[in-house]
XYZ file of C-alpha atoms in Angstrom:
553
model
C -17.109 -19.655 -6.045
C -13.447 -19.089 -4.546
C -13.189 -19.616 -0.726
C -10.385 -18.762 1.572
C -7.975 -21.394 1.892
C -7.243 -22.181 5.343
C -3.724 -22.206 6.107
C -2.795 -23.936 9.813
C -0.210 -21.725 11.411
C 3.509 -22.845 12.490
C 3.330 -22.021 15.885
C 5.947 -24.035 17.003
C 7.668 -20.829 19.052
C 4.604 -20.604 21.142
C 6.010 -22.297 24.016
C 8.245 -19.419 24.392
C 5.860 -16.890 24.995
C 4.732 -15.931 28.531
C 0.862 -16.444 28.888
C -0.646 -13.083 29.779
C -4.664 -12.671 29.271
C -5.860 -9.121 28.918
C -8.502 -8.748 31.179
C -11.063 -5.300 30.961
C -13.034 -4.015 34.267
C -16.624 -5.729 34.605
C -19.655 -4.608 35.751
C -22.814 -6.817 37.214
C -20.006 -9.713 36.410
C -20.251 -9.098 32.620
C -17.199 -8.036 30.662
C -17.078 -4.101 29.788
C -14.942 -3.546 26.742
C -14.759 0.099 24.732
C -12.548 -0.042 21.992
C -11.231 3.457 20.500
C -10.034 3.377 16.929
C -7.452 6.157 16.161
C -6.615 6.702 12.646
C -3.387 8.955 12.883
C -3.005 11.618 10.399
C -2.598 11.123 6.520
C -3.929 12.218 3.261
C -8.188 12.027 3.442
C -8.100 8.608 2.080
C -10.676 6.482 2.959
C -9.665 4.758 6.112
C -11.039 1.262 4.917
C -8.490 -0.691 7.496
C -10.498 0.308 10.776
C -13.527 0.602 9.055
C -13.154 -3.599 7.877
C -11.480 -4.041 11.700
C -14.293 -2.592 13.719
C -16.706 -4.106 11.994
C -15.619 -7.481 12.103
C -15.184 -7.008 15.625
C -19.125 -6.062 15.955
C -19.977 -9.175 14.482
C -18.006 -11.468 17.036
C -18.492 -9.462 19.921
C -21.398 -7.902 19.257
C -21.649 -5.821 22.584
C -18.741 -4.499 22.974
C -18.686 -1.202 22.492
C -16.753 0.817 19.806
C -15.929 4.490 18.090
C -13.877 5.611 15.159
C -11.551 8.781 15.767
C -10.466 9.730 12.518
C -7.468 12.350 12.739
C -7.198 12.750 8.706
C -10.572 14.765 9.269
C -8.818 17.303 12.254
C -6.887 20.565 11.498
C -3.253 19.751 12.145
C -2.988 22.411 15.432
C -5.741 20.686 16.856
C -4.766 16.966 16.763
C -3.553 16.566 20.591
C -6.885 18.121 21.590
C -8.872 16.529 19.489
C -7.571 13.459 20.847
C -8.025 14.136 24.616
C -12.016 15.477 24.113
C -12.620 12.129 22.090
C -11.081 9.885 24.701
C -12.107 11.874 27.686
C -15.421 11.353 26.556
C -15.187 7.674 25.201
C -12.912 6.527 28.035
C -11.920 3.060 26.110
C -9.783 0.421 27.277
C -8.427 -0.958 24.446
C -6.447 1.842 21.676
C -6.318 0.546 17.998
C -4.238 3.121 16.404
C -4.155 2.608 12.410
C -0.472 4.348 10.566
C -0.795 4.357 7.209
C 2.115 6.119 6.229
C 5.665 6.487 6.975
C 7.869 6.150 4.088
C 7.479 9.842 1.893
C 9.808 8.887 -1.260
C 7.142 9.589 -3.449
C 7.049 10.232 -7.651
C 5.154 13.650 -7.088
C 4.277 15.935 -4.508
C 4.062 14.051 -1.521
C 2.559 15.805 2.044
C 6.116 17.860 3.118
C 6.386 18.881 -1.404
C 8.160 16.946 -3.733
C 10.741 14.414 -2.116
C 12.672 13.357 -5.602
C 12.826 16.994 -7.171
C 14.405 18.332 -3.892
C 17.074 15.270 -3.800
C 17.363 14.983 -7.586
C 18.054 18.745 -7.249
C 20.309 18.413 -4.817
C 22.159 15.062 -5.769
C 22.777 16.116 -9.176
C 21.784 19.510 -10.319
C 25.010 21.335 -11.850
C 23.910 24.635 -11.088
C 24.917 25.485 -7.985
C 21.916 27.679 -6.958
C 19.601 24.878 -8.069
C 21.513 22.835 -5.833
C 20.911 24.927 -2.856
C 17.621 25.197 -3.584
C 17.084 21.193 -3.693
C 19.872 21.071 -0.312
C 17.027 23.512 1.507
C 13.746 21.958 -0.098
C 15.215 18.435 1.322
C 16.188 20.435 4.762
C 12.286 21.411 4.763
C 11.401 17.925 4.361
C 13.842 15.908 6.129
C 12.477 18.173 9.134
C 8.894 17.761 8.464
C 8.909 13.932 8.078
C 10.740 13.624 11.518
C 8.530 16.264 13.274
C 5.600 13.745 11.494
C 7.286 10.356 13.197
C 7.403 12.471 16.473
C 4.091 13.633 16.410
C 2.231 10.002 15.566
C 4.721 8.643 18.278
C 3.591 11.380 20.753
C -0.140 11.036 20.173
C 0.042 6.970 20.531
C 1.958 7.862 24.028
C -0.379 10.656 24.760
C -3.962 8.723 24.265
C -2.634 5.643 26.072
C -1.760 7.649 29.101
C -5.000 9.422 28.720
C -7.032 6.340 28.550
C -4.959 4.871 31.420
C -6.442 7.824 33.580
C -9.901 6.331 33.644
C -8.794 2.188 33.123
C -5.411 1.735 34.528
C -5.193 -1.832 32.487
C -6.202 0.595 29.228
C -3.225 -1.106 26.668
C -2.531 -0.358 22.659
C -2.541 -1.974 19.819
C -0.547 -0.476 16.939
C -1.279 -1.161 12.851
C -1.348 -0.514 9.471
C 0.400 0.022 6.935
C 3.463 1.390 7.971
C 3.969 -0.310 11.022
C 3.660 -3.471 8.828
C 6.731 -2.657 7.479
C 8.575 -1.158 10.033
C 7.496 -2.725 12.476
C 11.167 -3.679 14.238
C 12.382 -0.313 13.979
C 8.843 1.175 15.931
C 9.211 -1.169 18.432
C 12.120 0.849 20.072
C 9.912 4.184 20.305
C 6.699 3.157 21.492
C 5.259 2.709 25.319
C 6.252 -0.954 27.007
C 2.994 -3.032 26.477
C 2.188 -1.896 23.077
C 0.757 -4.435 20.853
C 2.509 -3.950 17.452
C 0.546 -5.772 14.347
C 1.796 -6.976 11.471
C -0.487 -7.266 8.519
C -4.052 -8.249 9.106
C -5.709 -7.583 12.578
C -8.846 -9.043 13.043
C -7.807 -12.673 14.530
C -5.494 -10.637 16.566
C -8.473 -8.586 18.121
C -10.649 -11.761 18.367
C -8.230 -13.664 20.596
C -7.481 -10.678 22.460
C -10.969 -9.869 23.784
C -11.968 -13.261 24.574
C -8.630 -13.944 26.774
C -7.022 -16.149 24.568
C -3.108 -16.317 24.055
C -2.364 -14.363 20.777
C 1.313 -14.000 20.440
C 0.942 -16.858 18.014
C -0.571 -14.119 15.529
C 2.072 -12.125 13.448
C 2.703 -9.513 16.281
C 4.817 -8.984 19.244
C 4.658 -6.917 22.217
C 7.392 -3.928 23.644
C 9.208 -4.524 26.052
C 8.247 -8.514 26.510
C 9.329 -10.465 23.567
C 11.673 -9.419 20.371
C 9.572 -10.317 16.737
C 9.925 -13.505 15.706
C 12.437 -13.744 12.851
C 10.919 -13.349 9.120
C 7.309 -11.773 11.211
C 6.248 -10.555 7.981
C 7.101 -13.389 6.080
C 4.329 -15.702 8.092
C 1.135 -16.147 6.497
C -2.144 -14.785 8.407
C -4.615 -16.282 9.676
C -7.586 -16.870 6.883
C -10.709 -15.515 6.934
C -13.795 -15.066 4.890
C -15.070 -11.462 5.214
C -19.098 -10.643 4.662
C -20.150 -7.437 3.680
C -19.181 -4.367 5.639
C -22.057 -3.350 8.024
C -22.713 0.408 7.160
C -25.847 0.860 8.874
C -23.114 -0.735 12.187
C -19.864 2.195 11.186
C -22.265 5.276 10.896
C -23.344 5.194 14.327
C -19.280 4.439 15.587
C -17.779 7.162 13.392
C -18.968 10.780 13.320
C -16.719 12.108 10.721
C -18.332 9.227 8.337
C -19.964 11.703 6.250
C -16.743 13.256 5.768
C -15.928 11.125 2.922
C -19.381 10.893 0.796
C -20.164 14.889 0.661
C -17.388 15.440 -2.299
C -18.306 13.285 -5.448
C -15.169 13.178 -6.340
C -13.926 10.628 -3.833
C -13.084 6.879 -4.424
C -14.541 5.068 -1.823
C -12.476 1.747 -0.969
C -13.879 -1.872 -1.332
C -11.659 -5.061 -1.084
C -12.525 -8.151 -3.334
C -9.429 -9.980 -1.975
C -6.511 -10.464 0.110
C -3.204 -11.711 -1.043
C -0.550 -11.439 -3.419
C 0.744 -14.806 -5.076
C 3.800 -12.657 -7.097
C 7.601 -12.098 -6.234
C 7.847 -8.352 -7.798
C 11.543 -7.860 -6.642
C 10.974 -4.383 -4.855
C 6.880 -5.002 -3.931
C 6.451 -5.493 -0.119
C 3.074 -6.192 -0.573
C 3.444 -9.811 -1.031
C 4.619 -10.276 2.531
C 2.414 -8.158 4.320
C -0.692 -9.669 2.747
C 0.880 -13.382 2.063
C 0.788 -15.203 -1.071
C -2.167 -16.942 -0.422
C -4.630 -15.312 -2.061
C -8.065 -15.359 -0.271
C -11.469 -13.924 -2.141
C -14.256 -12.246 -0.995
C -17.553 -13.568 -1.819
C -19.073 -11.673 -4.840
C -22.473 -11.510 -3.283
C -20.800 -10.119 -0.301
C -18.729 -7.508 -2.067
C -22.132 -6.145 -3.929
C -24.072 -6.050 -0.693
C -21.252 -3.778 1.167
C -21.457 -1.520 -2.424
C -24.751 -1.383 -3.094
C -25.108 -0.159 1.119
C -22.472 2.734 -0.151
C -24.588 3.417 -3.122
C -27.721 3.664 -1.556
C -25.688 6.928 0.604
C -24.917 8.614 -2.503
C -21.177 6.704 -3.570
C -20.865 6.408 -6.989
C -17.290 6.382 -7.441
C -15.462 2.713 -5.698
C -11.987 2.168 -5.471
C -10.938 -1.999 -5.278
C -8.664 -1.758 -2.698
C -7.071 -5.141 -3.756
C -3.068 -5.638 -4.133
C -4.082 -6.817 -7.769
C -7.473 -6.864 -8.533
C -6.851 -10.197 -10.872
C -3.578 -11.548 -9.256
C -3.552 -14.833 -11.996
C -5.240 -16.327 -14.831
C -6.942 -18.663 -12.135
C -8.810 -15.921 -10.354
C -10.287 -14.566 -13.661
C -13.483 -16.502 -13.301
C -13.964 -14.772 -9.708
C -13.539 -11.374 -11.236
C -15.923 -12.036 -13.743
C -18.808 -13.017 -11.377
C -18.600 -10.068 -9.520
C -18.706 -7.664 -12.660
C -21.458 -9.591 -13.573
C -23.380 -9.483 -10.333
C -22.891 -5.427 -10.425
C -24.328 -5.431 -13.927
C -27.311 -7.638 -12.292
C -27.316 -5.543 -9.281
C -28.945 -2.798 -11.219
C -25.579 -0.142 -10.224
C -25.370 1.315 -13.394
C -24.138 4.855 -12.925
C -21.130 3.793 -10.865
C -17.525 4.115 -11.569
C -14.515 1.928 -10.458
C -10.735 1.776 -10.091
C -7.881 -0.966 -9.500
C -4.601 -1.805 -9.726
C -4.836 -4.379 -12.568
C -2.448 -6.982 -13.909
C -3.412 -6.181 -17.486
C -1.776 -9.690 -18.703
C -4.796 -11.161 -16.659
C -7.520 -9.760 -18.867
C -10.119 -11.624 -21.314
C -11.995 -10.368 -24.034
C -15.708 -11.045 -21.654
C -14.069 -9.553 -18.843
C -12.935 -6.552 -21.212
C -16.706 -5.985 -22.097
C -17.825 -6.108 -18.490
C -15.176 -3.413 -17.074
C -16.000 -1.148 -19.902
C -20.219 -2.309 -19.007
C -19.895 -1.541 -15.386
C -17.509 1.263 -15.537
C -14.413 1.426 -14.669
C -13.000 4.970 -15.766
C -9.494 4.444 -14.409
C -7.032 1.572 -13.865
C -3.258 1.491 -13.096
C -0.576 -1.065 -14.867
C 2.216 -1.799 -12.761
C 4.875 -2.989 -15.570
C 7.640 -1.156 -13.914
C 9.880 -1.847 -17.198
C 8.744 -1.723 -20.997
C 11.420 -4.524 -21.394
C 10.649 -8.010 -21.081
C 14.234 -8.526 -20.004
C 14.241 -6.759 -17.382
C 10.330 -7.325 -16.090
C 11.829 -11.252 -15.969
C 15.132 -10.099 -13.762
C 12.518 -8.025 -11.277
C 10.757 -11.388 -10.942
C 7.483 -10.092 -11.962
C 6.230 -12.862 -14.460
C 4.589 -10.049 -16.458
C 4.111 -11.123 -20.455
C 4.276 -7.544 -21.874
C 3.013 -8.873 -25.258
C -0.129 -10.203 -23.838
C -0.403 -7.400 -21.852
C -0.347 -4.958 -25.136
C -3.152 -7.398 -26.923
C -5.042 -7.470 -23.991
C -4.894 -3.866 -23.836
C -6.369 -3.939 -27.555
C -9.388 -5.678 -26.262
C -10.018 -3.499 -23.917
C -10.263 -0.453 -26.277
C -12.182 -2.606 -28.403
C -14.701 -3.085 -25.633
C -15.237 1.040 -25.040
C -12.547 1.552 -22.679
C -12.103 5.089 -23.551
C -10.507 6.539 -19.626
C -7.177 7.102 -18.729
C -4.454 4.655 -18.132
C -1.645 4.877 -15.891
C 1.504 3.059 -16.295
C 4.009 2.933 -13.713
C 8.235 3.050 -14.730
C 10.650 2.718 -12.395
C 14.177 3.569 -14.743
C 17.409 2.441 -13.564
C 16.004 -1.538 -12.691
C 18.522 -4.084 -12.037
C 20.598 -4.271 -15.221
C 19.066 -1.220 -16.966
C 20.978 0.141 -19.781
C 20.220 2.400 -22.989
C 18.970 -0.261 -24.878
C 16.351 -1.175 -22.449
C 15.755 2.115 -21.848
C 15.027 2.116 -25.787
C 12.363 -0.886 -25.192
C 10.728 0.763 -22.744
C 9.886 4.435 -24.666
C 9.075 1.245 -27.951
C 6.490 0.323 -25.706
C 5.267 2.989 -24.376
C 4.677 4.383 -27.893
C 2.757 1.493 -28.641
C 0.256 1.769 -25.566
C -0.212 5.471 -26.565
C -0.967 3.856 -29.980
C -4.074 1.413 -28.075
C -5.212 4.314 -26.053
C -4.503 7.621 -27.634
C -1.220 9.355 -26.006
C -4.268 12.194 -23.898
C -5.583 8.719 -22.331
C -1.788 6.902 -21.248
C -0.157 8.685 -18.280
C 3.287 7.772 -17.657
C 4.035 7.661 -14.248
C 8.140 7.898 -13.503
C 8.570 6.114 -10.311
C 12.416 5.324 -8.855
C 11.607 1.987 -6.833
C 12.132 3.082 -2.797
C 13.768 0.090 -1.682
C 11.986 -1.732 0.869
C 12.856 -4.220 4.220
C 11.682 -7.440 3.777
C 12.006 -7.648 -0.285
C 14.173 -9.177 -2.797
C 15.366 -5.645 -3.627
C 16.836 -5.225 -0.397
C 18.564 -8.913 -0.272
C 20.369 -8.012 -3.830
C 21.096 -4.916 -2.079
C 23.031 -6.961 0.387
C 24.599 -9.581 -1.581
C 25.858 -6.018 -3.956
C 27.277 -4.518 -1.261
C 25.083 -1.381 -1.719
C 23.828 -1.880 1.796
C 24.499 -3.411 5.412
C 22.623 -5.754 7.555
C 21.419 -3.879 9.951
C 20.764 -0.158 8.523
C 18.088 1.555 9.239
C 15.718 1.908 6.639
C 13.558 4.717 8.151
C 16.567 6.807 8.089
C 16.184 10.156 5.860
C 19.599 11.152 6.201
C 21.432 11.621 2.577
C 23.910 8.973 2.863
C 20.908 6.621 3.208
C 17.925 8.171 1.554
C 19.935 7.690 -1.827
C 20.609 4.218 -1.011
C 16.958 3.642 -0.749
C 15.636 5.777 -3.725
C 17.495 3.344 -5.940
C 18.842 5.252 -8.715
C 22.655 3.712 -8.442
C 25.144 4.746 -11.122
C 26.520 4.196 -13.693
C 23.173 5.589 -14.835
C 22.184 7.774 -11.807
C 23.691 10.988 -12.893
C 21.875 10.682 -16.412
C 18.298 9.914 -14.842
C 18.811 12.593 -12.603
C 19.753 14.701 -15.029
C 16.797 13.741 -17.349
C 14.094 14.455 -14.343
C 15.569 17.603 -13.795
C 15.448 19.001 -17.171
C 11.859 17.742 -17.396
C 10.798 19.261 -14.185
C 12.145 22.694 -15.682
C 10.621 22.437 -18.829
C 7.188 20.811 -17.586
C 6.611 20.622 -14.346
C 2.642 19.714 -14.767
C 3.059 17.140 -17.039
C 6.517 15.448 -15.677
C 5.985 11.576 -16.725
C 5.329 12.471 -20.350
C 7.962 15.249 -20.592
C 10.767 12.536 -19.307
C 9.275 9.763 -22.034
C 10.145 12.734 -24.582
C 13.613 13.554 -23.611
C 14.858 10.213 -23.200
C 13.654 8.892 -26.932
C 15.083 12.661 -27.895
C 18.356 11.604 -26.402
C 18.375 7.848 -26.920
C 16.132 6.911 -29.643
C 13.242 4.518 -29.679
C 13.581 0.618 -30.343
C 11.906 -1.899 -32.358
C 8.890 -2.914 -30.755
C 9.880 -6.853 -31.112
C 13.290 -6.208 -29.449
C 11.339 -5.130 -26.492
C 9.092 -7.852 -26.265
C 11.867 -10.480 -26.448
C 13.554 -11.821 -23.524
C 17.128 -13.378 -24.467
C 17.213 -16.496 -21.945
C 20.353 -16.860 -20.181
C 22.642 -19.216 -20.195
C 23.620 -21.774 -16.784
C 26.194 -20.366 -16.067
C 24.949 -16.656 -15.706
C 22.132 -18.146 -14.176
C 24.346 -20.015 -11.549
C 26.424 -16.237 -11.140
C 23.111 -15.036 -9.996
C 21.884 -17.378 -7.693
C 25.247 -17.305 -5.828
């Protein structure tokens, strides 16, 4: 069975840092620590970060004592006093707020409506009305998402000074997902003394609550020290995670039920850490590390079958790739094959897949333990261009491995994400990629394959956003939580020559089928372009040294 791999950390800047212990009041000479998890508002996903956090906190420090506040379960208008009556009544002394979200370029409706309608509208609609009507719908959510950035930055400020009333050394500690990524930009808005974590959080916590120095963790603290340079790009501290206590997280979270009373919810559970790829525009990479680290199967199926035993049928593998390489194929299959054993039969599962990691046995077992739903990340149906976006993708053996999966009962739906107007895109790849796209409708049946039109948002810390530099297309320095226009199309990446025809495109798909947009676009652009030869699409031309050297330079 896979282990973690234990990585020793470069902490050769740690002489810099000032030692500072954070210290809690005591009582009867014993350390009294209440730590108040705030998950700040988002879409009711499963909030499986400060679920994993809290609980591996419980198991090192078993008494101190802990609570869940989960804002995506509050009415909007009643977030700031929702807030106060949780931590007037918990009174903690440490905050762990969790932000998920911050970045809304989305394919599809995201929270404030549809983001790439309103500036497709607006950036390239010829109609001048339509135009308006994109220049107000991106009014309407330029507006929201900064009255959102406000409004997490005011409740972070609000509960600390709360908290502060009853434990004057009361501190924060800010995470998640967003903050991860924007994590220098946040560190100019938020109160002198925050904690701001990057990535993973629970060696962070550990050193914190027993005294220890932990600036040597990938974090940094307002108002003390600047981040490191590269934060992100340092690789966290290993860890091998045992099943999530349950029986532990009801008792700590009151809104738990929240999340198991509608069947239709995807309950999260993570078989791994780590990304080992180089996807051009994927940030996940960094904020997880390359070093891929597994979960124990036996532990995986314990922390399920404890969700399964409340009613969860329906499990989401929270995983950056659920079978990152070839190598970890042999790990995937032992778990499958310990559900089978396990006796969960009427279950259901999801993942983000690399399909070019799939084997005819492990086929048979995700069609055997049921996984009704799985997401392809190709990005491009051309092999030339899935090589230039660095993501070692073979789309042939992802097409035969695709066959094998049909041929073991896979009979649910398939999404496949494209992101048009890559690095080098042109009409012939464009070709390529409706060739291939035919062919997976072929596999599946064209009701089961659900094109999903992304335009890559271009991240900080990514490849993307160094060729973005080195082009000229942006400056060191920019902000890249800006949503003004000038910027936002920067960082939607649809750069001409070819911009004006994808927008175009999208447009005329949106007005002729809104409800089924991904599909509609496939159609117009082989109506308008044609389709290719499946073989050309397959085919990678290599390229020569010298355009080679060009790009390297």
């Amino acid at each position: 069975m896979s282990r973690a791999i234990v990585v020793e950390k470069n902490t050769h800047n740690r002489s810099k840092f000032k030692t500072r212990y954070f210290f809690f009041p005591q009582q009867n000479g014993k350390m009294e620590n209440r730590i108040l998890y705030v998950r700040l508002p988002c879409n009711p996903i499963f909030p499986i970060g400060v679920v994993y956090l809290s609980d591996h906190v419980h198991k090192q420090f078993p008494s101190i004592e802990q609570r869940i506040f989960d804002l995506g379960t509050v009415a909007p208008l009643d977030y700031a006093s929702a807030l106060d009556r949780c931590i007037d009544e918990f009174q903690p002394t440490l905050l762990v707020f969790s932000w998920r979200d911050i970045q809304i370029y989305a394919p599809v409706g995201g929270r404030g409506g549809n983001p790439l309608q309103n500036a497709f509208e607006f950036y390239y609609a010829k109609n001048p009305f339509i135009k308006l009507r994109g220049a107000f719908g991106g009014l309407r959510i330029f507006i929201a998402y900064y009255v959102e950035l406000w409004r997490n930055l005011g409740l972070i400020k609000r509960g600390l000074k709360r908290a502060q009333k009853y434990h004057a050394p009361a501190r924060a500690v800010v995470g998640g997902g967003a903050v991860s990524v924007f994590y220098e930009q946040l560190g100019k808005s938020l109160p002198p003394g925050t904690i701001i974590s990057v990535g993973e959080g629970e060696t962070l916590l550990g050193k914190l609550l027993s005294g220890q120095e932990f600036r040597d963790e990938r974090c940094y603290v307002v108002g003390e020290n600047q981040p490191r340079q590269r934060l992100i790009h340092e690789q966290p501290t290993p860890l091998e995670k045992t099943a999530c206590n349950y029986d532990y997280i009801e008792t700590i979270w009151p809104e738990f039920n929240y999340y198991l009373q509608e069947q239709d919810f995807y309950i999260g559970v993570q078989t791994k850490r780590g990304c080992p790829h180089n996807c051009c525009y994927c940030v996940y990479t960094v904020v997880e590390g390359k070093q891929v680290r597994i979960n124990p199967a036996d532990e995986v199926v314990a922390e399920m079958r404890q969700l399964y035993d409340r009613g969860v049928r329906n499990f989401w593998f929270t995983d950056a790739q659920f079978i990152p390489a070839r190598k970890f194929i042999d790990d995937a299959v032992e778990l499958l094959q310990k559900i089978v054993d396990s006796g969960m039969t009427d279950i259901h599962w999801a993942a983000y897949i690399r399909a070019d990691n799939l084997t005819p046995e492990l086929c048979k077992l995700m069609a055997k333990t049921g996984m009704n739903y799985f997401e392809i990340g190709i990005t491009s149906g051309s092999q030339e261009l899935v090589r230039k976006m660095r993501m070692g993708y073979n789309l042939r053996t992802v097409l035969q491995n695709c066959r094998d999966l049909k041929a073991a009962g896979f009979n649910d739906l398939v999404s496949v994400n494209y992101s048009f107007n890559v690095i080098d895109e042109r009409p012939e790849t464009i070709r390529q990629t409706i060739a291939y796209h035919r062919e997976l409708e072929r596999i599946f049946g064209a009701d089961k394959v659900e094109p999903a039109i992304f335009f890559i948002g271009l991240q900080p810390h990514t490849h993307l956003e160094d060729y973005a530099f080195k082009q000229g297309i942006l400056k060191p320095g920019y902000d890249p939580m800006s949503l003004m226009p000038w910027t936002a199309k920067k960082l939607l990446w649809n750069p001409e020559p070819l911009g004006s025809f994808f927008g175009e495109v999208c447009l005329q798909a949106w007005q002729q089928n809104p409800n089924d947009f991904g599909r509609e676009v496939m159609k117009i652009l082989e109506a308008r372009l044609g389709c290719a030869d499946l073989e050309a699409a397959l085919s990678a031309p290599m390229e020569t040294k010298e355009k080679q050297l060009v790009r390297a330079s």
